[in-house]
Short mmCIF file of C-alpha atoms and ligand atoms in Angstrom, two decimals:
data_model
loop_
_atom_site.label_atom_id
_atom_site.label_comp_id
_atom_site.label_asym_id
_atom_site.label_seq_id
_atom_site.Cartn_x
_atom_site.Cartn_y
_atom_site.Cartn_z
CA UNK A 10 0.00 0.00 0.00
CA UNK A 11 1.18 3.47 -0.84
CA UNK A 12 -0.55 6.55 0.52
CA UNK A 13 1.30 9.52 -0.98
CA UNK A 14 1.15 12.94 0.68
CA UNK A 15 0.79 14.88 -2.55
CA UNK A 16 0.14 14.52 -6.26
CA UNK A 17 3.82 14.63 -7.22
CA UNK A 18 4.69 11.67 -5.00
CA UNK A 19 1.66 9.81 -6.30
CA UNK A 20 2.78 10.31 -9.91
CA UNK A 21 6.31 9.13 -9.13
CA UNK A 22 4.97 5.97 -7.53
CA UNK A 23 2.57 5.41 -10.41
CA UNK A 24 5.37 5.74 -12.97
CA UNK A 25 7.24 2.82 -11.40
CA UNK A 26 4.31 0.53 -12.25
CA UNK A 27 2.68 -2.38 -10.46
CA UNK A 28 0.04 -0.40 -8.59
CA UNK A 29 -3.76 -0.23 -8.82
CA UNK A 30 -5.21 3.23 -8.25
CA UNK A 31 -7.91 3.27 -5.58
CA UNK A 32 -10.13 6.11 -4.38
CA UNK A 33 -13.47 5.05 -2.88
CA UNK A 34 -12.95 1.37 -3.55
CA UNK A 35 -16.63 0.87 -4.44
CA UNK A 36 -15.72 -0.58 -7.85
CA UNK A 37 -12.29 -2.05 -7.05
CA UNK A 38 -13.67 -4.06 -4.12
CA UNK A 39 -16.53 -5.74 -5.95
CA UNK A 40 -13.94 -8.09 -7.45
CA UNK A 41 -10.77 -7.20 -5.54
CA UNK A 42 -7.71 -8.11 -7.59
CA UNK A 43 -5.68 -10.66 -5.65
CA UNK A 44 -2.33 -9.48 -4.29
CA UNK A 45 -2.96 -6.04 -5.76
CA UNK A 46 -0.94 -3.18 -4.34
CA UNK A 47 -3.14 -0.15 -3.94
CA UNK A 48 -2.09 3.42 -4.62
CA UNK A 49 -4.50 5.38 -2.42
CA UNK A 50 -5.52 8.70 -3.96
CA UNK A 51 -8.57 9.26 -1.74
CA UNK A 52 -6.98 11.96 0.43
CA UNK A 53 -4.64 13.62 -2.07
CA UNK A 54 -5.19 17.35 -1.38
CA UNK A 55 -4.86 18.28 -5.09
CA UNK A 56 -7.63 15.81 -5.95
CA UNK A 57 -10.05 16.94 -3.23
CA UNK A 58 -10.71 20.52 -4.40
CA UNK A 59 -13.85 21.93 -6.00
CA UNK A 60 -13.15 25.30 -7.64
CA UNK A 61 -15.37 27.85 -9.35
CA UNK A 62 -13.74 29.00 -12.60
CA UNK A 63 -16.58 31.28 -13.70
CA UNK A 64 -17.99 29.48 -16.75
CA UNK A 65 -16.90 26.09 -15.45
CA UNK A 66 -16.24 24.15 -12.28
CA UNK A 67 -13.09 22.16 -11.64
CA UNK A 68 -13.92 19.05 -9.62
CA UNK A 69 -11.02 17.08 -8.14
CA UNK A 70 -11.08 13.40 -9.08
CA UNK A 71 -11.17 12.24 -5.44
CA UNK A 72 -14.18 14.39 -4.53
CA UNK A 73 -16.97 12.07 -3.38
CA UNK A 74 -20.54 12.19 -4.70
CA UNK A 75 -21.75 13.34 -1.27
CA UNK A 76 -19.23 16.19 -1.31
CA UNK A 77 -20.47 17.07 -4.80
CA UNK A 78 -24.09 17.16 -3.63
CA UNK A 79 -23.18 19.30 -0.62
CA UNK A 80 -21.06 21.76 -2.61
CA UNK A 81 -22.62 25.14 -3.40
CA UNK A 82 -20.59 25.30 -6.64
CA UNK A 83 -21.44 22.04 -8.41
CA UNK A 84 -24.16 22.63 -11.07
CA UNK A 85 -27.68 21.45 -10.19
CA UNK A 86 -27.78 19.21 -13.27
CA UNK A 87 -24.82 17.23 -11.92
CA UNK A 88 -26.41 17.10 -8.47
CA UNK A 89 -29.64 15.74 -9.93
CA UNK A 90 -27.65 12.81 -11.33
CA UNK A 91 -25.59 12.34 -8.16
CA UNK A 92 -28.69 12.14 -5.98
CA UNK A 93 -29.88 9.19 -8.04
CA UNK A 94 -26.70 7.19 -7.46
CA UNK A 95 -27.27 4.12 -5.29
CA UNK A 96 -27.55 4.91 -1.57
CA UNK A 97 -25.78 7.22 0.92
CA UNK A 98 -23.00 4.74 1.80
CA UNK A 99 -22.00 4.41 -1.88
CA UNK A 100 -22.28 8.17 -2.47
CA UNK A 101 -20.12 8.82 0.61
CA UNK A 102 -17.23 6.73 -0.75
CA UNK A 103 -17.66 6.79 -4.56
CA UNK A 104 -15.74 9.50 -6.40
CA UNK A 105 -15.96 11.42 -9.69
CA UNK A 106 -12.61 10.03 -10.81
CA UNK A 107 -13.55 6.46 -9.92
CA UNK A 108 -16.80 6.80 -11.85
CA UNK A 109 -14.77 7.69 -14.96
CA UNK A 110 -11.98 5.20 -14.27
CA UNK A 111 -14.55 2.44 -14.10
CA UNK A 112 -15.11 2.97 -17.85
CA UNK A 113 -18.78 2.02 -17.79
CA UNK A 114 -21.41 3.67 -19.99
CA UNK A 115 -23.74 3.39 -17.01
CA UNK A 116 -21.70 5.75 -14.83
CA UNK A 117 -24.17 8.43 -13.78
CA UNK A 118 -21.81 11.39 -13.36
CA UNK A 119 -20.18 10.60 -16.71
CA UNK A 120 -23.48 11.20 -18.55
CA UNK A 121 -23.39 14.77 -17.26
CA UNK A 122 -19.69 15.10 -18.16
CA UNK A 123 -20.69 14.19 -21.73
CA UNK A 124 -23.74 16.43 -22.08
CA UNK A 125 -21.79 19.45 -20.79
CA UNK A 126 -18.65 18.77 -22.90
CA UNK A 127 -16.37 18.30 -19.90
CA UNK A 128 -12.62 18.05 -20.23
CA UNK A 129 -10.45 15.86 -18.05
CA UNK A 130 -7.16 16.80 -16.47
CA UNK A 131 -4.83 13.82 -16.75
CA UNK A 132 -1.53 13.98 -14.87
CA UNK A 133 1.69 11.99 -15.10
CA UNK A 134 5.35 12.72 -14.40
CA UNK A 135 5.55 13.59 -18.10
CA UNK A 136 3.12 16.47 -17.63
CA UNK A 137 -0.62 17.06 -17.93
CA UNK A 138 -3.08 16.94 -20.80
CA UNK A 139 -6.76 17.84 -20.97
CA UNK A 140 -8.68 15.66 -23.43
CA UNK A 141 -12.38 16.15 -24.16
CA UNK A 142 -14.44 13.53 -22.35
CA UNK A 143 -15.76 11.98 -25.60
CA UNK A 144 -12.21 11.56 -26.94
CA UNK A 145 -11.16 9.92 -23.67
CA UNK A 146 -13.70 7.08 -23.99
CA UNK A 147 -12.39 4.87 -26.77
CA UNK A 148 -14.90 2.03 -26.54
CA UNK A 149 -16.35 -0.49 -24.14
CA UNK A 150 -14.30 -0.11 -20.93
CA UNK A 151 -11.47 1.34 -23.08
CA UNK A 152 -10.00 4.62 -21.91
CA UNK A 153 -7.28 6.84 -23.32
CA UNK A 154 -5.33 6.62 -20.04
CA UNK A 155 -1.64 5.68 -20.02
CA UNK A 156 -0.38 3.33 -17.27
CA UNK A 157 1.53 6.20 -15.65
CA UNK A 158 -1.40 8.63 -15.78
CA UNK A 159 -4.14 9.38 -13.33
CA UNK A 160 -7.27 11.48 -13.56
CA UNK A 161 -6.62 14.63 -11.54
CA UNK A 162 -9.78 16.62 -12.18
CA UNK A 163 -12.84 17.22 -14.33
CA UNK A 164 -13.47 20.61 -15.94
CA UNK A 165 -17.24 20.84 -16.05
CA UNK A 166 -18.78 23.77 -17.97
CA UNK A 167 -21.87 25.21 -16.28
CA UNK A 168 -25.04 24.50 -18.27
CA UNK A 169 -26.41 27.43 -20.28
CA UNK A 170 -30.19 27.68 -20.44
CA UNK A 171 -32.37 24.91 -19.06
CA UNK A 172 -31.60 21.25 -18.40
CA UNK A 173 -33.46 17.98 -18.17
CA UNK A 174 -32.39 14.77 -16.44
CA UNK A 175 -34.09 11.40 -16.14
CA UNK A 176 -32.91 8.00 -14.95
CA UNK A 177 -35.02 4.94 -15.59
CA UNK A 178 -33.80 2.28 -13.19
CA UNK A 179 -34.83 -1.18 -12.11
CA UNK A 180 -35.02 -1.09 -8.34
CA UNK A 181 -35.35 2.53 -7.30
CA UNK A 182 -32.19 3.43 -5.47
CA UNK A 183 -29.61 0.73 -5.81
CA UNK A 184 -29.71 -0.64 -9.32
CA UNK A 185 -26.97 0.79 -11.47
CA UNK A 186 -28.76 2.94 -14.00
CA UNK A 187 -30.19 0.92 -16.81
CA UNK A 188 -30.93 3.97 -18.84
CA UNK A 189 -30.40 7.65 -18.34
CA UNK A 190 -30.83 10.81 -20.35
CA UNK A 191 -29.66 14.38 -19.96
CA UNK A 192 -30.42 17.35 -22.18
CA UNK A 193 -29.44 21.01 -22.12
CA UNK A 194 -30.99 23.69 -24.30
CA UNK A 195 -30.43 27.42 -24.54
CA UNK A 196 -33.10 29.54 -26.19
CA UNK A 197 -32.50 33.26 -26.79
CA UNK A 198 -35.30 35.46 -28.19
CA UNK A 199 -37.12 32.38 -29.45
CA UNK A 200 -34.04 30.97 -31.20
CA UNK A 201 -32.19 27.82 -30.10
CA UNK A 202 -28.58 28.88 -29.60
CA UNK A 203 -27.36 25.52 -28.34
CA UNK A 204 -28.70 22.07 -27.66
CA UNK A 205 -27.11 18.89 -26.39
CA UNK A 206 -28.53 15.48 -25.57
CA UNK A 207 -26.75 12.46 -24.08
CA UNK A 208 -27.88 8.89 -23.48
CA UNK A 209 -26.34 6.67 -20.82
CA UNK A 210 -26.31 2.89 -20.47
CA UNK A 211 -27.59 2.33 -24.00
CA UNK A 212 -24.34 1.54 -25.82
CA UNK A 213 -20.70 0.83 -24.95
CA UNK A 214 -20.12 4.48 -24.10
CA UNK A 215 -22.39 7.42 -23.40
CA UNK A 216 -24.00 8.44 -26.72
CA UNK A 217 -24.08 11.94 -28.16
CA UNK A 218 -24.74 12.90 -31.77
CA UNK A 219 -23.44 16.41 -32.31
CA UNK A 220 -24.33 16.37 -36.00
CA UNK A 221 -27.98 15.74 -35.10
CA UNK A 222 -27.96 18.39 -32.38
CA UNK A 223 -26.85 20.82 -35.09
CA UNK A 224 -30.16 20.24 -36.94
CA UNK A 225 -31.95 22.38 -34.37
CA UNK A 226 -29.35 24.97 -33.44
CA UNK A 227 -30.04 28.36 -34.96
CA UNK A 228 -33.69 27.41 -35.53
CA UNK A 229 -36.67 29.22 -34.04
CA UNK A 230 -38.97 27.28 -31.70
CA UNK A 231 -41.63 27.22 -34.46
CA UNK A 232 -39.17 25.76 -36.97
CA UNK A 233 -37.96 23.27 -34.37
CA UNK A 234 -41.53 22.14 -33.69
CA UNK A 235 -42.05 21.49 -37.38
CA UNK A 236 -38.80 19.55 -37.55
CA UNK A 237 -39.45 17.48 -34.44
CA UNK A 238 -40.64 14.28 -36.22
CA UNK A 239 -37.58 14.31 -38.51
CA UNK A 240 -35.32 15.05 -35.58
CA UNK A 241 -36.68 12.09 -33.57
CA UNK A 242 -36.48 9.85 -36.65
CA UNK A 243 -32.82 10.77 -37.09
CA UNK A 244 -32.11 9.67 -33.51
CA UNK A 245 -34.11 6.51 -34.12
CA UNK A 246 -31.67 5.67 -36.95
CA UNK A 247 -28.57 6.76 -35.03
CA UNK A 248 -29.07 4.95 -31.72
CA UNK A 249 -27.79 1.40 -31.84
CA UNK A 250 -28.33 -0.11 -28.41
CA UNK A 251 -26.32 -2.98 -26.96
CA UNK A 252 -28.04 -6.18 -26.02
CA UNK A 253 -28.64 -5.98 -22.31
CA UNK A 254 -31.05 -7.54 -19.91
CA UNK A 255 -33.70 -5.16 -21.11
CA UNK A 256 -34.79 -5.65 -24.68
CA UNK A 257 -33.24 -3.48 -27.36
CA UNK A 258 -36.47 -2.08 -28.69
CA UNK A 259 -37.58 -1.09 -25.22
CA UNK A 260 -34.29 0.73 -24.63
CA UNK A 261 -34.55 2.65 -27.84
CA UNK A 262 -38.19 3.52 -27.30
CA UNK A 263 -37.40 4.91 -23.84
CA UNK A 264 -34.51 6.95 -25.27
CA UNK A 265 -36.75 8.50 -27.91
CA UNK A 266 -39.52 9.18 -25.40
CA UNK A 267 -37.12 10.97 -23.07
CA UNK A 268 -35.81 13.03 -25.98
CA UNK A 269 -39.39 13.95 -26.99
CA UNK A 270 -40.23 14.88 -23.42
CA UNK A 271 -37.10 17.03 -23.11
CA UNK A 272 -38.11 18.95 -26.24
CA UNK A 273 -41.78 19.38 -25.28
CA UNK A 274 -40.83 20.67 -21.84
CA UNK A 275 -38.93 23.36 -23.69
CA UNK A 276 -41.80 24.30 -26.00
CA UNK A 277 -40.77 22.09 -28.94
CA UNK B 205 1.62 -1.64 8.82
CA UNK B 206 -1.86 -0.14 8.63
CA UNK B 207 -2.90 2.12 11.51
CA UNK B 208 -6.32 3.52 12.23
CA UNK B 209 -8.61 4.59 15.04
CA UNK B 210 -11.28 2.03 15.86
CA UNK B 211 -14.08 3.03 18.23
CA UNK B 212 -11.81 5.68 19.71
CA UNK B 213 -8.74 3.48 20.14
CA UNK B 214 -5.57 3.49 18.07
CA UNK B 215 -5.03 0.09 16.47
CA UNK B 216 -2.71 -1.42 13.91
CA UNK B 217 -3.03 -4.31 11.50
CA UNK B 218 -0.90 -6.05 8.93
CA UNK B 219 -2.04 -7.94 5.83
CA UNK B 220 -2.98 -7.65 2.16
CA UNK B 221 -4.05 -4.23 0.79
CA UNK B 222 -7.35 -5.50 -0.57
CA UNK B 223 -8.47 -7.41 2.54
CA UNK B 224 -12.02 -6.23 3.30
CA UNK B 225 -12.43 -4.05 6.39
CA UNK B 226 -15.55 -6.13 7.07
CA UNK B 227 -13.55 -9.34 7.48
CA UNK B 228 -10.88 -7.68 9.59
CA UNK B 229 -13.44 -6.14 11.95
CA UNK B 230 -15.25 -9.44 12.42
CA UNK B 231 -12.35 -11.88 12.47
CA UNK B 232 -9.37 -9.95 13.85
CA UNK B 233 -11.15 -7.43 16.08
CA UNK B 234 -14.11 -9.66 16.99
CA UNK B 235 -16.61 -6.88 16.36
CA UNK B 236 -19.48 -9.12 15.36
CA UNK B 237 -22.09 -6.35 15.31
CA UNK B 238 -20.75 -5.78 11.80
CA UNK B 239 -22.70 -8.28 9.69
CA UNK B 240 -21.93 -9.76 6.32
CA UNK B 241 -24.88 -10.07 3.95
CA UNK B 242 -23.55 -9.78 0.40
CA UNK B 243 -20.00 -8.39 0.10
CA UNK B 244 -21.23 -6.34 -2.86
CA UNK B 245 -22.38 -3.10 -1.27
CA UNK B 246 -26.02 -4.02 -1.77
CA UNK B 247 -27.36 -4.82 1.72
CA UNK B 248 -25.83 -2.42 4.26
CA UNK B 249 -25.49 -5.08 6.98
CA UNK B 250 -21.75 -4.29 7.14
CA UNK B 251 -22.28 -0.52 7.68
CA UNK B 252 -19.72 1.43 9.69
CA UNK B 253 -19.06 5.13 10.21
CA UNK B 254 -15.88 5.89 8.25
CA UNK B 255 -14.34 9.33 8.87
CA UNK B 256 -17.76 10.53 9.97
CA UNK B 257 -19.69 9.12 7.00
CA UNK B 258 -21.77 5.96 6.57
CA UNK B 259 -19.90 3.34 4.52
CA UNK B 260 -20.11 -0.34 3.59
CA UNK B 261 -17.13 -2.02 5.26
CA UNK B 262 -17.25 -4.84 2.68
CA UNK B 263 -16.17 -2.33 0.01
CA UNK B 264 -13.35 -0.76 2.03
CA UNK B 265 -9.93 -2.24 1.36
CA UNK B 266 -7.61 -2.19 4.38
CA UNK B 267 -5.32 0.17 2.45
CA UNK B 268 -8.11 2.75 2.62
CA UNK B 269 -8.64 2.19 6.34
CA UNK B 270 -5.09 3.41 6.94
CA UNK B 271 -5.25 6.73 8.80
CA UNK B 272 -9.04 6.63 9.10
CA UNK B 273 -11.38 6.90 12.07
CA UNK B 274 -13.85 4.04 12.16
CA UNK B 275 -16.84 3.52 14.40
CA UNK B 276 -18.91 0.33 14.51
CA UNK B 277 -22.18 -0.30 16.35
CA UNK B 278 -20.06 -1.32 19.35
CA UNK B 279 -18.61 2.21 19.40
CA UNK B 280 -21.96 3.91 18.86
CA UNK B 281 -23.29 2.03 21.90
CA UNK B 282 -20.94 4.10 24.07
CA UNK B 283 -22.43 7.40 22.91
CA UNK B 284 -25.35 9.07 24.72
CA UNK B 285 -27.42 9.31 21.56
CA UNK B 286 -27.43 5.53 21.26
CA UNK B 287 -30.01 5.30 24.04
CA UNK B 288 -32.41 7.44 22.00
CA UNK B 289 -31.98 5.20 18.95
CA UNK B 290 -32.20 2.05 21.04
CA UNK B 291 -35.52 3.08 22.60
CA UNK B 292 -36.88 4.32 19.27
CA UNK B 293 -36.12 1.01 17.53
CA UNK B 294 -37.65 -1.01 20.38
CA UNK B 295 -40.95 0.89 20.43
CA UNK B 296 -42.52 0.25 16.98
CA UNK B 297 -41.02 -3.28 16.82
CA UNK B 298 -38.47 -2.23 14.20
CA UNK B 299 -36.34 -5.25 15.10
CA UNK B 300 -37.33 -8.79 14.20
CA UNK B 301 -34.47 -11.17 13.43
CA UNK B 302 -32.04 -8.32 14.11
CA UNK B 303 -29.61 -9.08 11.29
CA UNK B 304 -30.06 -5.70 9.61
CA UNK B 305 -30.38 -3.75 12.87
CA UNK B 306 -26.78 -2.63 13.54
CA UNK B 307 -26.55 -1.31 9.97
CA UNK B 308 -29.98 0.34 10.18
CA UNK B 309 -29.10 2.05 13.46
CA UNK B 310 -25.84 3.36 12.02
CA UNK B 311 -27.65 4.57 8.88
CA UNK B 312 -30.24 6.30 11.08
CA UNK B 313 -27.51 7.88 13.19
CA UNK B 314 -25.66 9.08 10.11
CA UNK B 315 -28.86 10.57 8.67
CA UNK B 316 -29.87 12.34 11.90
CA UNK B 317 -26.37 13.73 12.39
CA UNK B 318 -26.69 15.58 9.05
CA UNK B 319 -30.40 16.19 9.13
CA UNK B 320 -31.98 16.08 12.63
CA UNK B 321 -35.54 16.51 11.27
CA UNK B 322 -35.80 14.42 8.11
CA UNK B 323 -39.12 13.98 6.30
CA UNK B 324 -40.40 10.57 5.18
CA UNK B 325 -38.60 10.71 1.81
CA UNK B 326 -35.33 11.76 3.38
CA UNK B 327 -35.60 8.89 5.87
CA UNK B 328 -36.28 6.40 3.08
CA UNK B 329 -33.31 7.72 1.10
CA UNK B 330 -31.13 7.61 4.21
CA UNK B 331 -31.98 3.94 4.72
CA UNK B 332 -32.05 3.02 1.02
CA UNK B 333 -28.76 1.12 1.14
CA UNK B 334 -29.91 -1.06 4.03
CA UNK B 335 -32.05 -4.09 3.28
CA UNK B 336 -34.39 -5.75 5.75
CA UNK B 337 -36.07 -9.04 4.95
CA UNK B 338 -38.40 -9.03 7.97
CA UNK B 339 -40.07 -5.75 8.81
CA UNK B 340 -41.16 -4.27 5.49
CA UNK B 341 -39.42 -0.99 6.53
CA UNK B 342 -42.58 0.73 7.84
CA UNK B 343 -41.60 0.16 11.49
CA UNK B 344 -38.00 1.20 10.84
CA UNK B 345 -39.09 4.48 9.26
CA UNK B 346 -41.35 5.02 12.30
CA UNK B 347 -38.39 4.33 14.59
CA UNK B 348 -36.30 7.00 12.88
CA UNK B 349 -39.19 9.48 13.12
CA UNK B 350 -39.47 8.70 16.81
CA UNK B 351 -35.75 9.17 17.37
CA UNK B 352 -35.87 12.49 15.50
CA UNK B 353 -38.80 13.63 17.63
CA UNK B 354 -37.09 12.74 20.87
CA UNK B 355 -33.87 14.32 19.58
CA UNK B 356 -30.35 13.77 20.74
CA UNK B 357 -26.82 15.01 20.43
CA UNK B 358 -26.10 13.21 17.16
C1 FAD C 225 -23.92 -1.35 -4.67
C2 FAD C 225 -23.34 -0.40 -5.70
C3 FAD C 225 -24.17 0.49 -6.36
C4 FAD C 225 -23.66 1.37 -7.31
N1 FAD C 225 -24.53 2.24 -7.92
C5 FAD C 225 -24.04 3.09 -8.86
C6 FAD C 225 -24.94 4.03 -9.51
O1 FAD C 225 -26.14 4.08 -9.25
N2 FAD C 225 -24.40 4.84 -10.45
C7 FAD C 225 -23.07 4.82 -10.78
O2 FAD C 225 -22.65 5.60 -11.63
N3 FAD C 225 -22.21 3.97 -10.17
C8 FAD C 225 -22.66 3.10 -9.22
N4 FAD C 225 -21.80 2.22 -8.62
C9 FAD C 225 -20.40 2.15 -9.07
C10 FAD C 225 -19.38 2.98 -8.26
O3 FAD C 225 -19.85 3.31 -6.98
C11 FAD C 225 -19.00 4.26 -8.99
O4 FAD C 225 -18.50 3.94 -10.27
C12 FAD C 225 -17.97 5.12 -8.23
O5 FAD C 225 -17.88 6.37 -8.86
C13 FAD C 225 -16.57 4.52 -8.20
O6 FAD C 225 -15.73 5.43 -7.52
P1 FAD C 225 -14.64 4.92 -6.46
O7 FAD C 225 -13.89 6.10 -6.01
O8 FAD C 225 -15.27 4.08 -5.43
O9 FAD C 225 -13.75 4.02 -7.44
P2 FAD C 225 -12.63 2.94 -7.14
O10 FAD C 225 -13.27 1.64 -6.87
O11 FAD C 225 -11.66 3.45 -6.15
O12 FAD C 225 -11.95 2.93 -8.59
C14 FAD C 225 -12.69 2.58 -9.74
C15 FAD C 225 -11.76 2.46 -10.94
O13 FAD C 225 -11.22 3.73 -11.30
C16 FAD C 225 -9.81 3.75 -11.13
N5 FAD C 225 -9.53 5.08 -10.53
C17 FAD C 225 -10.02 5.59 -9.37
N6 FAD C 225 -9.60 6.86 -9.20
C18 FAD C 225 -8.82 7.16 -10.28
C19 FAD C 225 -8.08 8.32 -10.68
N7 FAD C 225 -8.07 9.45 -9.96
N8 FAD C 225 -7.40 8.26 -11.85
C20 FAD C 225 -7.40 7.14 -12.62
N9 FAD C 225 -8.06 6.01 -12.28
C21 FAD C 225 -8.78 6.02 -11.13
C22 FAD C 225 -9.47 2.56 -10.27
O14 FAD C 225 -8.18 2.07 -10.54
C23 FAD C 225 -10.55 1.58 -10.67
O15 FAD C 225 -10.23 0.96 -11.89
C24 FAD C 225 -22.28 1.34 -7.64
C25 FAD C 225 -21.43 0.45 -6.97
C26 FAD C 225 -21.94 -0.42 -6.02
C27 FAD C 225 -21.02 -1.37 -5.31
S1 FES C 226 -22.07 -7.06 3.19
FE1 FES C 226 -21.49 -5.05 2.74
S2 FES C 226 -23.24 -4.23 1.82
FE2 FES C 226 -23.78 -6.31 2.10
S1 FES C 227 -35.10 -7.48 11.18
FE1 FES C 227 -34.54 -9.25 10.04
S2 FES C 227 -33.50 -8.39 8.35
FE2 FES C 227 -34.29 -6.66 9.33
#
């Protein structure tokens, strides 16, 4: 076990190899790797900060979901998703970085990272880089993370306009989300200036279709209403769900219904 | 060597990094109020207070316990507020087989410490990680309401 005092020491240890990063442990400990040596990042001061950057919030990777919910700075859209994660004991230990490191398309905070175009801060002894979240997810459980890198923080832009969040789960609190949707739309003087929509737990990664979102940007609400059937049909063609426990057609139907509801709640 | 504070006492332990705190508490420290129901974070029987927050000890690797302050039901029993919880759980028959009870009491304590006057929904959310096969939860929710009404130094 290594419990470094600061980020620099953590990165040095990580660069020597042979360690498993651990924050909350709520994923690592479900199937604990035998004889694993854990690099504990849960109390690293650099990873525990939440900072207001004006248009965005920087959330340290080792900030827990409970700390996120209790923070006055974290956007309400993120909090809405955090409140739906499991139960208090999981939210008290589970972290933003661990949710990303887990690589799952079901990760509830990651859906919000996608819909808000978050960037990650990745650190190693070689330096830092800040990839866009959608570039960081390469495929099913595949992340663009080098063995000597760790996730230091998430840069989360604050949503502009109004947001919508829905999670359709099995058992209310505990079941890992089976399906989730988040949308953000900004309307100025009756014109849609930006729109984003993300679907969680449908495919190998969170889904977003920026080229489809572009169909409605710059359009008036009247024009958008007229285009709604085409818009939904385009998503119907684009979404290719994975085979899960819940049937594929059901998944897709729920996705499209949530998208419709998001638009109607915003006058479209 | 892993060192932590357990129910107010400094202790140390040696072993694999990924050993579950749950197993260490039960087997090495003989704190059998910590129950094992699933080892997957789903049942809450293994609840402890970890650095002031409710946690599932089955999901805490010993490496994480290093430097932490941990309280089990055995530690809570020494606090004044335990008597309030104890009475409240006895009154509406919130205890049947008792397997879930230590975890439920710790979850209730943790909730009341943050929110001394929770409403029904907040109570249900506070207990949502703790499963009970016997009572159907109604009596447990009543017990927490009772404890909140009586009040205590949480
Ligand atoms: C009963 C139960 C219910 C759950 N319910 C939900 C739910 O509703 N929604 C949801 O989204 N998740 C849920 N989870 C999954 C889990 O709690 C989350 O994914 C959580 O965010 C993991 O964070 P952690 O800090 O505990 O991760 P850890 O277990 O510490 O780590 C997870 C992975 O990320 C890596 N990692 C951790 N920190 C970093 C870092 N800073 N840099 C690089 N890699 C890192 C680790 O090496 C590991 O591979 C649930 C888990 C359980 C056991
Ligand atoms: S044994 Fe830990 S939650 Fe069930
Ligand atoms: S009283 Fe038996 S499990 Fe709750």
